[in-house]
Coordinates of C-alpha atoms in Angstrom, one line a residue:
Chain A
M1 CA 141.3 54.0 191.6
A2 CA 141.7 57.5 193.0
I3 CA 142.4 57.8 196.7
D4 CA 139.4 57.1 198.9
R5 CA 138.5 60.6 200.3
Y6 CA 135.2 59.4 201.8
E7 CA 133.9 61.4 204.8
H8 CA 130.9 60.4 206.8
H9 CA 127.7 62.4 206.6
D10 CA 125.4 62.6 209.5
Y11 CA 122.8 65.4 208.9
Y12 CA 120.5 64.5 211.8
G13 CA 123.2 63.7 214.4
V14 CA 122.3 60.0 214.3
D15 CA 125.8 59.3 215.7
E16 CA 124.4 60.5 219.1
L17 CA 122.1 57.5 219.1
L18 CA 125.0 55.2 218.8
T19 CA 127.3 54.1 221.6
E20 CA 131.0 54.9 221.9
E21 CA 131.6 51.2 221.1
H22 CA 129.5 51.4 217.9
L23 CA 131.5 54.4 216.8
L24 CA 134.8 52.6 217.4
I25 CA 133.5 49.7 215.4
R26 CA 132.6 52.0 212.6
D27 CA 136.0 53.8 212.6
S28 CA 137.9 50.6 212.7
V29 CA 136.0 48.9 209.8
R30 CA 136.3 52.1 207.8
A31 CA 140.0 52.3 208.5
W32 CA 140.4 48.7 207.3
V33 CA 138.3 49.3 204.2
K34 CA 140.3 52.3 203.3
K35 CA 143.5 50.4 203.8
S36 CA 142.7 47.1 202.3
V37 CA 139.7 47.3 200.0
S38 CA 139.5 50.8 198.5
P39 CA 142.9 50.7 196.8
I40 CA 142.2 47.4 194.9
I41 CA 138.4 47.1 194.5
E42 CA 138.1 48.9 191.2
E43 CA 140.7 46.7 189.5
Y44 CA 139.2 43.5 190.8
A45 CA 135.7 44.6 189.7
Q46 CA 137.0 45.6 186.2
R47 CA 138.7 42.2 185.9
S48 CA 135.6 40.5 187.3
E49 CA 137.8 38.8 189.9
F50 CA 137.1 38.0 193.5
P51 CA 139.8 39.4 195.8
R52 CA 140.1 36.1 197.6
H53 CA 142.8 37.3 199.9
L54 CA 140.3 39.5 201.6
V55 CA 138.5 36.5 203.1
K56 CA 141.2 36.0 205.7
E57 CA 141.3 39.8 206.4
L58 CA 137.5 39.9 206.8
G59 CA 137.9 37.2 209.3
E60 CA 140.7 39.0 211.2
I61 CA 138.8 42.3 211.4
G62 CA 135.8 40.4 212.7
A63 CA 133.3 40.9 209.8
F64 CA 132.2 37.3 209.8
G65 CA 129.4 36.7 212.2
P66 CA 129.9 39.6 214.5
H67 CA 126.5 38.8 216.1
I68 CA 127.5 35.2 216.8
P69 CA 128.7 34.5 220.3
T70 CA 132.5 34.5 220.8
K71 CA 132.4 30.9 222.0
Y72 CA 131.8 29.9 218.4
G73 CA 134.2 32.3 216.8
G74 CA 131.9 35.2 216.3
G75 CA 132.2 38.7 217.7
G76 CA 129.5 38.6 220.4
L77 CA 128.3 42.0 219.4
D78 CA 124.8 43.4 219.0
D79 CA 122.7 43.8 215.9
I80 CA 123.5 47.5 215.5
S81 CA 127.2 46.6 215.4
Y82 CA 126.5 44.0 212.7
G83 CA 124.6 46.6 210.7
I84 CA 127.4 49.2 211.0
I85 CA 130.0 46.7 209.8
M86 CA 127.8 45.9 206.8
Q87 CA 127.3 49.6 206.1
E88 CA 131.0 50.3 206.1
I89 CA 132.0 47.4 203.9
E90 CA 129.2 48.1 201.4
R91 CA 130.2 51.8 201.4
C92 CA 133.1 50.5 199.4
D93 CA 131.6 47.6 197.5
S94 CA 128.3 45.6 197.7
G95 CA 130.1 42.5 196.4
I96 CA 132.5 42.4 199.4
R97 CA 129.6 43.1 201.7
S98 CA 127.8 40.2 200.1
T99 CA 130.7 37.9 200.9
A100 CA 130.5 38.9 204.5
S101 CA 126.7 38.8 204.8
V102 CA 126.5 35.3 203.2
Q103 CA 129.2 34.0 205.6
G104 CA 127.8 35.6 208.7
S105 CA 124.0 35.5 208.2
L106 CA 123.4 32.7 205.8
V107 CA 126.1 30.2 206.8
M108 CA 127.2 30.8 210.3
Y109 CA 123.8 32.0 211.5
P110 CA 121.8 28.8 210.5
I111 CA 124.5 26.6 211.9
Y112 CA 124.4 28.6 215.1
L113 CA 120.6 28.6 215.3
F114 CA 119.8 25.1 214.0
G115 CA 123.0 23.1 214.2
S116 CA 124.1 20.6 216.8
E117 CA 126.8 21.5 219.3
A118 CA 129.2 19.3 217.4
Q119 CA 128.4 21.1 214.1
K120 CA 128.8 24.5 215.8
M121 CA 132.2 23.6 217.2
K122 CA 133.4 22.0 214.0
Y123 CA 132.4 24.8 211.5
L124 CA 131.8 28.2 213.2
P125 CA 135.3 29.0 214.5
K126 CA 136.8 28.3 211.1
L127 CA 134.1 30.3 209.3
G128 CA 134.5 33.2 211.8
S129 CA 138.3 33.4 211.2
G130 CA 138.0 33.2 207.4
E131 CA 139.8 29.9 207.3
Y132 CA 136.7 28.5 205.7
L133 CA 134.4 30.2 203.2
G134 CA 130.8 29.2 203.1
C135 CA 127.8 29.6 200.9
F136 CA 124.0 29.2 201.1
G137 CA 121.9 27.2 198.7
L138 CA 118.2 28.0 198.5
T139 CA 117.4 29.5 195.1
E140 CA 117.1 27.1 192.2
P141 CA 117.1 27.7 188.4
D142 CA 113.3 27.4 188.4
H143 CA 112.5 28.6 191.9
G144 CA 113.5 32.1 193.0
S145 CA 110.7 34.0 194.7
D146 CA 108.9 30.7 195.3
P147 CA 111.6 28.7 197.2
G148 CA 108.9 26.3 198.6
G149 CA 108.7 24.8 195.1
M150 CA 112.3 23.6 195.2
K151 CA 113.2 20.3 193.5
T152 CA 116.5 19.6 195.3
N153 CA 115.9 16.6 197.5
F154 CA 117.5 13.9 199.5
T155 CA 116.7 10.3 200.3
D156 CA 117.6 8.2 203.3
A157 CA 120.3 5.6 202.7
G158 CA 121.1 4.3 206.2
D159 CA 124.0 6.2 207.8
H160 CA 123.9 8.9 205.1
V161 CA 121.4 10.7 202.8
V162 CA 121.7 11.0 199.0
L163 CA 121.3 14.5 197.7
N164 CA 120.3 15.5 194.2
G165 CA 119.4 18.8 192.5
A166 CA 120.9 22.2 191.7
K167 CA 121.1 25.6 193.1
M168 CA 121.6 28.9 191.2
W169 CA 122.9 32.4 191.9
I170 CA 124.9 31.3 194.9
S171 CA 127.4 34.0 196.2
N172 CA 130.8 32.6 197.2
S173 CA 130.0 29.1 195.9
P174 CA 133.0 28.4 193.6
Y175 CA 135.5 29.0 196.4
S176 CA 133.4 27.7 199.3
D177 CA 134.6 25.0 201.7
I178 CA 131.1 24.3 202.9
A179 CA 127.6 24.9 201.6
V180 CA 124.4 25.2 203.8
V181 CA 121.9 23.6 201.4
W182 CA 118.1 23.5 201.8
A183 CA 116.5 20.4 200.3
K184 CA 113.3 18.4 200.6
D185 CA 113.3 15.0 202.4
E186 CA 111.2 12.1 201.2
A187 CA 108.2 13.5 202.9
G188 CA 108.7 16.8 201.0
I189 CA 109.8 18.7 204.1
I190 CA 112.5 21.2 203.7
Q191 CA 115.7 20.6 205.8
G192 CA 119.1 22.0 206.0
L193 CA 122.3 20.1 205.2
I194 CA 126.0 21.0 205.4
V195 CA 127.7 19.9 202.2
E196 CA 131.5 19.9 202.2
K197 CA 133.7 20.6 199.3
G198 CA 135.2 17.4 197.9
M199 CA 132.1 15.3 198.5
E200 CA 131.7 13.0 195.5
G201 CA 129.2 14.3 193.0
F202 CA 129.2 17.9 194.4
S203 CA 130.4 20.7 192.1
A204 CA 130.1 24.5 192.2
P205 CA 130.7 26.0 188.7
E206 CA 131.1 29.7 188.4
I207 CA 128.6 32.0 186.7
H208 CA 130.5 34.3 184.3
N209 CA 129.8 37.5 182.5
K210 CA 128.0 39.3 185.3
W211 CA 127.6 43.1 184.9
S212 CA 127.0 43.3 188.7
L213 CA 128.9 42.3 191.8
R214 CA 131.9 41.7 189.6
A215 CA 134.3 41.6 192.6
S216 CA 132.3 38.9 194.2
V217 CA 132.1 35.3 193.0
T218 CA 128.8 33.8 192.1
G219 CA 128.1 30.2 191.0
E220 CA 125.9 27.2 191.0
L221 CA 125.7 24.2 193.3
V222 CA 125.2 20.9 191.5
F223 CA 124.4 17.7 193.5
D224 CA 124.6 14.4 191.6
N225 CA 123.9 11.6 194.0
V226 CA 126.0 13.3 196.8
K227 CA 126.4 11.1 199.8
V228 CA 126.0 13.4 202.8
P229 CA 126.6 11.9 206.3
K230 CA 123.5 12.2 208.5
E231 CA 125.4 14.1 211.1
N232 CA 125.5 16.9 208.5
L233 CA 121.8 17.5 208.7
L234 CA 120.8 20.6 210.7
P235 CA 118.7 19.1 213.5
G236 CA 117.1 22.3 214.8
V237 CA 114.6 23.2 212.1
K238 CA 112.2 21.8 209.5
G239 CA 110.3 23.7 206.9
L240 CA 110.8 27.0 205.0
K241 CA 111.1 29.0 208.2
G242 CA 114.7 27.7 208.5
P243 CA 116.0 29.5 205.4
L244 CA 113.7 32.4 205.8
S245 CA 114.9 33.2 209.3
C246 CA 118.5 33.4 207.9
L247 CA 117.3 35.7 205.1
N248 CA 115.9 38.0 207.7
S249 CA 119.3 38.4 209.2
A250 CA 120.9 39.0 205.8
R251 CA 118.2 41.4 204.7
Y252 CA 118.7 43.4 207.8
G253 CA 122.4 43.7 207.0
I254 CA 121.5 44.8 203.4
A255 CA 119.3 47.6 204.7
W256 CA 122.3 49.0 206.5
G257 CA 124.6 48.3 203.6
A258 CA 122.5 50.2 201.2
V259 CA 122.9 53.3 203.4
G260 CA 126.7 52.9 203.0
V261 CA 126.5 52.8 199.2
A262 CA 124.2 55.9 199.2
L263 CA 126.6 57.8 201.5
D264 CA 129.5 57.0 199.2
C265 CA 127.7 58.2 196.1
Y266 CA 126.5 61.3 197.9
D267 CA 129.9 62.0 199.3
T268 CA 131.5 61.7 195.8
A269 CA 128.8 63.8 194.1
L270 CA 128.9 66.5 196.8
R271 CA 132.7 66.9 196.5
Y272 CA 132.6 66.8 192.7
A273 CA 129.8 69.5 192.6
K274 CA 131.9 71.8 194.8
E275 CA 135.1 71.3 192.7
R276 CA 133.8 71.0 189.1
M277 CA 133.7 74.4 187.5
Q278 CA 131.3 75.3 184.6
F279 CA 130.3 78.7 183.4
G280 CA 132.9 80.1 185.8
K281 CA 131.2 78.6 188.9
P282 CA 131.2 75.3 190.8
I283 CA 128.3 73.2 189.4
G284 CA 127.1 72.9 193.0
S285 CA 126.0 76.5 192.9
F286 CA 123.3 75.6 190.3
Q287 CA 119.8 74.9 191.5
L288 CA 119.4 71.7 189.5
Q289 CA 122.5 70.2 191.1
Q290 CA 121.5 71.4 194.6
K291 CA 118.1 69.8 194.2
K292 CA 119.7 66.5 193.5
L293 CA 122.1 66.8 196.5
A294 CA 119.4 68.0 198.9
E295 CA 117.1 65.2 197.9
M296 CA 119.9 62.7 198.3
I297 CA 120.8 63.7 201.8
T298 CA 117.2 63.9 202.8
E299 CA 116.5 60.3 201.7
I300 CA 119.8 59.1 203.2
T301 CA 118.9 60.7 206.5
K302 CA 115.5 59.0 206.5
A303 CA 117.2 55.6 205.7
Q304 CA 119.8 56.1 208.5
L305 CA 117.0 56.6 211.0
L306 CA 115.1 53.7 209.7
V307 CA 117.9 51.2 210.1
W308 CA 118.9 52.7 213.5
R309 CA 115.4 52.1 214.8
L310 CA 115.3 48.6 213.2
G311 CA 118.6 47.8 214.9
V312 CA 117.2 48.8 218.3
L313 CA 114.1 46.6 217.6
K314 CA 116.3 43.7 216.4
S315 CA 118.7 43.9 219.3
A316 CA 115.6 43.7 221.6
G317 CA 114.4 40.7 219.6
K318 CA 111.3 42.6 218.5
A319 CA 112.0 43.3 214.8
S320 CA 109.4 41.5 212.6
P321 CA 110.3 40.0 209.2
A322 CA 107.9 42.5 207.6
Q323 CA 109.7 45.4 209.3
I324 CA 113.0 44.1 207.9
S325 CA 111.4 43.7 204.5
M326 CA 110.3 47.3 204.5
A327 CA 113.8 48.6 205.4
K328 CA 115.5 46.4 202.8
R329 CA 113.2 47.5 200.1
N330 CA 113.2 51.2 201.0
N331 CA 116.9 51.5 201.5
V332 CA 118.0 49.6 198.4
Q333 CA 115.7 51.6 196.2
M334 CA 116.9 54.8 197.9
A335 CA 120.5 53.8 197.2
L336 CA 119.7 53.1 193.5
T337 CA 118.1 56.5 193.2
V338 CA 121.0 58.3 194.9
A339 CA 123.5 56.4 192.7
R340 CA 121.7 57.4 189.5
E341 CA 121.4 61.0 190.6
A342 CA 125.0 61.1 191.7
R343 CA 126.1 59.7 188.4
Q344 CA 124.4 62.5 186.6
I345 CA 126.1 65.1 188.7
L346 CA 129.5 63.6 187.7
G347 CA 128.5 63.8 184.0
G348 CA 130.8 61.7 181.8
M349 CA 133.2 61.1 184.6
G350 CA 130.5 59.3 186.4
I351 CA 130.7 56.4 184.0
T352 CA 134.4 55.8 184.5
G353 CA 136.2 53.6 187.0
E354 CA 137.8 56.7 188.4
Y355 CA 134.8 57.0 190.6
S356 CA 132.9 54.3 192.5
I357 CA 129.3 55.4 191.5
M358 CA 128.8 53.3 188.3
R359 CA 130.2 50.2 190.1
H360 CA 127.8 50.8 193.0
M361 CA 124.9 51.3 190.6
M362 CA 125.5 48.1 188.8
N363 CA 126.0 46.2 192.1
L364 CA 122.7 47.5 193.4
E365 CA 120.9 45.9 190.5
S366 CA 121.8 42.6 192.2
V367 CA 121.1 43.9 195.7
V368 CA 117.6 45.0 194.7
T369 CA 116.9 41.6 193.3
Y370 CA 118.5 39.1 195.7
E371 CA 117.3 38.2 199.2
G372 CA 113.8 38.9 198.2
T373 CA 113.1 41.0 195.1
H374 CA 111.9 44.6 195.4
D375 CA 108.4 43.5 194.4
I376 CA 108.3 40.5 196.8
H377 CA 109.1 42.8 199.7
L378 CA 106.3 45.0 198.7
L379 CA 103.9 42.0 198.9
I380 CA 105.3 41.1 202.3
T381 CA 104.4 44.6 203.6
G382 CA 101.0 44.3 201.8
L383 CA 100.3 41.0 203.5
D384 CA 101.3 42.4 206.8
V385 CA 99.0 45.4 206.6
T386 CA 96.0 43.7 205.1
G387 CA 96.3 40.2 206.3
L388 CA 95.6 39.1 202.8
N389 CA 98.1 37.0 200.8
A390 CA 98.9 38.3 197.4
F391 CA 101.6 35.7 196.6
G392 CA 100.9 33.3 193.8
Chain B
M1 CA 158.5 43.3 230.7
K2 CA 156.4 46.3 231.8
V3 CA 155.7 48.8 229.1
L4 CA 154.0 52.2 229.5
V5 CA 152.6 54.0 226.4
C6 CA 151.6 57.6 226.8
I7 CA 148.5 58.5 224.9
S8 CA 147.2 61.9 224.0
Q9 CA 143.8 62.6 222.6
T10 CA 143.9 65.1 219.8
P11 CA 141.3 66.5 217.3
D12 CA 140.9 64.5 214.2
T13 CA 143.2 65.6 211.4
T14 CA 140.3 66.7 209.3
T15 CA 138.9 69.0 212.0
K16 CA 138.7 72.7 211.3
I17 CA 139.9 74.4 214.5
V18 CA 137.7 77.3 215.6
F19 CA 138.3 79.5 218.6
K20 CA 135.7 80.5 221.2
A21 CA 134.2 84.0 220.5
D22 CA 136.1 85.5 223.6
G23 CA 139.4 84.0 222.5
S24 CA 139.7 82.0 225.7
G25 CA 140.2 78.7 224.0
V26 CA 139.4 76.3 221.3
D27 CA 135.7 75.6 220.7
Y28 CA 135.6 71.8 220.8
T29 CA 131.9 71.6 220.0
N30 CA 131.5 69.0 217.2
V31 CA 135.2 68.2 217.2
K32 CA 135.9 64.5 216.7
F33 CA 138.8 63.3 218.8
I34 CA 141.3 60.6 217.9
V35 CA 144.3 58.9 219.5
N36 CA 147.3 61.1 218.6
P37 CA 148.7 59.4 215.5
Y38 CA 152.3 59.3 216.7
D39 CA 151.1 57.6 219.9
E40 CA 149.5 54.9 217.7
H41 CA 152.9 54.2 216.2
A42 CA 154.3 53.9 219.7
L43 CA 151.5 51.5 220.7
A44 CA 152.1 49.4 217.6
K45 CA 155.7 48.9 218.6
A46 CA 154.7 48.0 222.1
M47 CA 152.2 45.4 220.7
E48 CA 155.0 44.0 218.5
L49 CA 157.2 43.5 221.6
K50 CA 154.2 42.0 223.5
E51 CA 153.7 39.5 220.7
Q52 CA 157.4 38.7 220.2
Q53 CA 158.6 38.4 223.8
G54 CA 155.7 39.0 226.1
A55 CA 155.0 42.3 227.8
E56 CA 152.3 43.9 229.9
I57 CA 151.2 47.1 228.2
T58 CA 149.7 50.0 230.2
V59 CA 148.4 53.0 228.5
I60 CA 148.3 56.3 230.3
N61 CA 146.5 59.5 229.5
V62 CA 146.4 62.9 231.3
G63 CA 142.9 64.1 230.7
K64 CA 139.3 64.3 231.7
A65 CA 136.8 61.5 231.5
D66 CA 136.0 62.2 227.8
A67 CA 139.5 61.0 226.9
E68 CA 138.7 57.5 228.2
Q69 CA 137.4 56.6 224.7
S70 CA 141.0 56.8 223.4
L71 CA 142.2 54.5 226.1
R72 CA 139.5 52.0 225.2
K73 CA 140.6 52.1 221.6
C74 CA 144.1 51.2 222.8
F75 CA 142.5 48.3 224.8
A76 CA 140.8 47.2 221.6
V77 CA 144.2 47.2 219.9
G78 CA 145.7 45.0 222.7
A79 CA 146.8 47.2 225.6
D80 CA 146.2 45.4 229.0
L81 CA 145.8 48.1 231.6
G82 CA 144.8 51.8 231.5
I83 CA 145.5 54.8 233.7
R84 CA 143.9 58.2 233.4
V85 CA 145.4 61.0 235.5
D86 CA 142.4 63.2 236.1
A87 CA 143.7 66.6 235.0
E88 CA 143.1 69.0 232.2
P89 CA 146.3 68.8 230.1
V90 CA 147.7 72.3 229.9
S91 CA 151.4 71.9 229.1
G92 CA 154.0 69.4 228.2
T93 CA 155.8 70.0 231.5
Q94 CA 152.6 69.4 233.5
V95 CA 151.8 66.2 231.5
A96 CA 155.4 64.9 231.9
K97 CA 155.4 65.6 235.6
L98 CA 152.1 63.8 236.2
I99 CA 153.2 60.8 234.1
A100 CA 156.5 60.7 235.9
D101 CA 154.8 60.6 239.3
V102 CA 153.0 57.5 238.2
A103 CA 156.0 55.9 236.5
K104 CA 158.2 56.4 239.5
E105 CA 156.0 54.3 241.7
R106 CA 155.4 51.5 239.2
S107 CA 158.8 51.2 237.5
Y108 CA 158.4 50.4 233.8
D109 CA 161.1 48.9 231.6
L110 CA 160.1 50.9 228.6
I111 CA 158.1 54.1 228.3
F112 CA 156.8 55.1 224.8
T113 CA 155.5 58.5 223.7
G114 CA 154.8 59.8 220.2
R115 CA 157.3 62.3 218.9
E116 CA 154.7 65.0 219.5
S117 CA 151.0 65.5 219.7
I118 CA 149.4 66.8 216.5
D119 CA 147.4 69.6 218.3
Y120 CA 150.0 71.7 220.1
N121 CA 153.1 69.9 218.6
G122 CA 155.1 70.5 221.8
G123 CA 157.3 67.4 221.3
M124 CA 158.8 67.5 224.8
V125 CA 157.1 65.0 226.9
G126 CA 159.4 62.1 226.1
E127 CA 162.6 63.9 226.9
L128 CA 161.1 65.5 230.0
L129 CA 160.1 62.1 231.2
G130 CA 163.6 60.8 230.8
G131 CA 165.0 63.8 232.8
L132 CA 162.3 63.5 235.6
L133 CA 162.9 59.8 236.0
G134 CA 166.7 59.9 235.6
I135 CA 166.7 57.4 232.7
P136 CA 167.8 57.7 229.1
S137 CA 165.4 59.0 226.5
V138 CA 165.7 58.6 222.7
G139 CA 163.7 61.0 220.7
Y140 CA 162.5 60.6 217.0
C141 CA 163.1 56.8 217.2
G142 CA 162.2 54.9 214.1
K143 CA 163.6 51.5 214.9
L144 CA 164.1 49.7 218.2
E145 CA 165.7 46.4 218.9
L146 CA 165.9 44.8 222.3
N147 CA 168.4 42.2 223.4
G148 CA 167.8 41.5 227.1
N149 CA 168.3 44.9 228.8
A150 CA 170.2 46.4 225.9
A151 CA 168.3 48.5 223.4
T152 CA 169.5 49.6 220.0
C153 CA 167.6 52.6 218.7
T154 CA 167.8 54.2 215.4
R155 CA 166.7 57.8 215.2
F156 CA 166.2 60.0 212.2
I157 CA 168.3 63.1 212.2
D158 CA 168.9 65.8 209.5
G159 CA 170.6 64.1 206.6
G160 CA 170.9 60.6 208.0
E161 CA 170.3 58.2 210.8
E162 CA 171.9 57.8 214.2
T163 CA 172.1 54.5 216.0
V164 CA 172.4 54.6 219.8
K165 CA 172.8 51.8 222.3
V166 CA 171.3 52.3 225.7
E167 CA 170.2 50.2 228.7
L168 CA 166.7 49.8 229.9
P169 CA 164.8 51.4 231.5
L170 CA 164.3 53.8 228.7
V171 CA 162.0 56.4 227.3
V172 CA 161.4 56.3 223.5
S173 CA 159.5 58.8 221.4
A174 CA 158.2 57.3 218.2
V175 CA 158.2 58.5 214.7
K176 CA 156.0 56.8 212.1
E177 CA 158.6 54.3 211.1
L178 CA 158.6 52.7 214.5
G179 CA 155.4 50.7 213.9
E180 CA 152.3 50.6 211.7
P181 CA 149.2 51.6 213.6
R182 CA 146.9 48.6 214.3
I183 CA 143.3 48.7 213.4
P184 CA 141.2 47.2 216.2
N185 CA 139.2 44.1 215.3
M186 CA 135.8 43.2 216.7
R187 CA 137.1 40.7 219.2
G188 CA 139.5 43.3 220.6
I189 CA 136.7 45.8 220.8
M190 CA 134.6 43.4 222.7
Q191 CA 137.4 42.4 225.1
A192 CA 138.1 46.1 225.7
R193 CA 134.7 46.3 227.5
T194 CA 136.1 44.4 230.5
K195 CA 139.5 46.1 230.9
P196 CA 139.4 48.6 233.7
I197 CA 140.7 52.2 233.6
E198 CA 142.4 53.3 236.9
V199 CA 141.7 57.0 237.6
I200 CA 144.5 58.8 239.5
A201 CA 144.1 62.2 241.1
D202 CA 146.0 65.2 239.9
S203 CA 149.2 65.1 242.0
E204 CA 150.4 68.5 240.6
N205 CA 147.2 70.4 241.5
S206 CA 147.4 71.7 237.9
L207 CA 145.9 75.1 237.3
P208 CA 144.2 76.0 234.1
A209 CA 146.6 77.8 231.7
E210 CA 145.9 81.5 231.2
V211 CA 146.1 81.8 227.5
R212 CA 144.5 83.7 224.7
Y213 CA 143.9 82.5 221.2
E214 CA 143.4 84.3 218.0
S215 CA 143.4 83.2 214.4
P216 CA 146.4 84.2 212.2
K217 CA 145.8 87.1 209.9
G218 CA 145.0 86.2 206.4
K219 CA 147.9 86.7 203.9
A220 CA 147.6 90.2 202.5
G221 CA 148.2 91.2 199.0
C222 CA 147.7 87.8 197.3
V223 CA 146.9 88.3 193.7
Y224 CA 145.0 85.6 191.8
I225 CA 145.7 85.2 188.1
D226 CA 143.8 82.9 185.8
A227 CA 145.9 80.2 184.4
A228 CA 144.9 81.3 180.9
E229 CA 146.5 84.7 181.5
A230 CA 150.0 83.5 182.6
G231 CA 151.6 86.4 180.8
K232 CA 150.1 88.7 183.3
L233 CA 152.1 87.0 186.0
I234 CA 155.3 87.6 184.2
D235 CA 154.3 91.2 183.8
I236 CA 153.7 91.7 187.5
L237 CA 156.9 89.9 188.5
H238 CA 159.0 91.9 186.0
N239 CA 157.5 95.4 185.9
E240 CA 155.8 95.8 189.3
R241 CA 157.9 93.7 191.7
K242 CA 161.1 94.1 189.6
L243 CA 162.3 90.6 190.4
F244 CA 164.1 90.2 187.1

C-alpha cells in the first residue's frame, strides 16, 4: 500500500470542542495506526487474513476498553475518548476497529457491567492488555434482527449448566479465548455466560469467502452439550436488556468510526482531485468533482458534530439508545455515500488496492448491517418519535 | 539516576509558516504545535535507561503556558516530573542559560537535548549547557551506553562515526538513531493528568528579541517545460545558456 498521507479535516473547528487530552489521544492513536496498521492492512485484507499480532498492540496502546476503569485493566477515559479511538482506528480499517469494539464494548463492557467481582478480576485485565481475545455471541443463523427469538439455551445440571445451540456472524470468534454468550435458561429468560476456549463441545469455525471486513476474522460459535460452570454465568442481568445495553456502547463507537472512514475517503479523493490532471487541469477544478467534494465535507462536518454532541450526552449518562441508533444509522450511511463518491473521483484507480476507498466501501457493507441493520435503526427512531412499535 | 530532558515545542512539520503582516514575527494562528522531533528521540533514550536501570526523568521547557501540552505528552510517554521556565524563548543562548540555572541547583547525572529544534534549527543548546555547567557535552549522539559513571557515546560525523568515552555528569544531544520516539498509550495519558508541572520564574529577565521577518524572494527566471517537449530544454541549455 502507498504511504499513508492522511491529514485530518476539521471544517467547523470541532477540535475546539475537544480537550487537550482528547487531542493527545487522537494524535497518539493516529501515530500508532500509521506506524503499525497502515503499512500492512491492504495486504492482509487482500489475503483475507486477520493480522493477529495487532491484538497485543491494540492492548498496549489502550484501545481495548478505554472506557472501563483502570482497576480492571481499562483506560479509565471518558466516552468521547473511546469514540475518538474508534474513529482513528476505523479511519484505517473497519475490520480492525471491529476487533477493538467487540473486545471493549461487547466483551469487557458486559463483564464489567454484569459480572461478579471475581469474573471482572479474572478476565478484564487480560482482555484489556490483549493477552486474551474475546467475542460476543448474540446473533443466530435464524435470529438476527429478532434476537429475542434465539434458540441457544442452557439447562441446570447441579454445579454447572449445559449449553446447546449456535451463534453466527461472530467477529473474533475463531481466535477468541473467551466468548460472552447470550442464551435462554429453562424458563426462557435470556442470560449471559462466559464460555472459555477448550471447553468440551465448544467450537468456533471460521466463516470464509467474505467480501467485507477481510482483515477481521468472523466465525460461528457451536455449543454441543457444553458444560459451563455456574460461576461463569453473569449474575447482574436477565433479559434482552443485557445484550442490548452492550450493543448501545458498540453502536456508539461505530457512529464515531464511520466518521473516520469518511474522512479517509474524503482526504484521499481531495488529494487525488488536486493532483490528477485531465484536459490540462486538475480534475478538482471541474464543477462535478467539486460538487462531490463539497457535499462530502458538508456531510462529514454534520456527522462530526452529531457524534461530538452524542459523546457529551453519553459522558453525562444522558444518551438514549434511540439517539445512539440515529447516529449509527446516519453516520454509516454518510460514510457509504462518501466512499462511493470518492471512488468515482478516483476513476479506475479507485478500485485498486493502491487506495483504501474500495476496501472501506466493502467494509461498510458489513458495518451498515451489523449491530442493528440500517432499517432496524430507522424503526427504533420511528418507535421513539411515535411511541408506536413497528417491529414484527 | 537523575535525568533531565530538554523539550522544545515547535510547529508541526506540515505547517505552512506565515509571517505577520508587519513582519514582526510568525503568525501562529492555526499552527499546530508538536514536541520537537529530535527531543522525542532524546526522551525515548531516557525512557530506555529508566526501564533498564531505573531513572527519574524530568522534562524541562522554556516557554509560556501553551507549551505545557508538550510536557504533558512527555508525561504520557513516561516522564516523571515537569518544569516550565516561564519565559518566551528568544534565543539558544537564553534558553541554555535558563536551563543551566535550574540544572545547577538540582544536579542531574544526564542531560539530554535534541540535536536542534526544527523551527529555528539553532543546534546550540546542548553544547552551551555543557559549557555553562562545566561538564562534558557530546553532540550528534546516536548511541549511548552507560557503565556506572562511564558513558560511551557514538556520534555521527562526516564520513564516519566517532566514539568518545566520558564521565557523568554529561550533556548529550540526540540524533534520530539514539531512540525511536514512543507513542503514548491511553494508560500513560491518564496517568499524565496527575503529574505536576513546576513553573519557575524567568531568572534571566529575558527581553523579547527585536527581529524582523520576511519571506524569501521567489526564484526568478524559472522556465517550465512540458515533459513532452524535452527537446526544448536541450535547445535552451545549448543555444541560450551555452552550457555545452
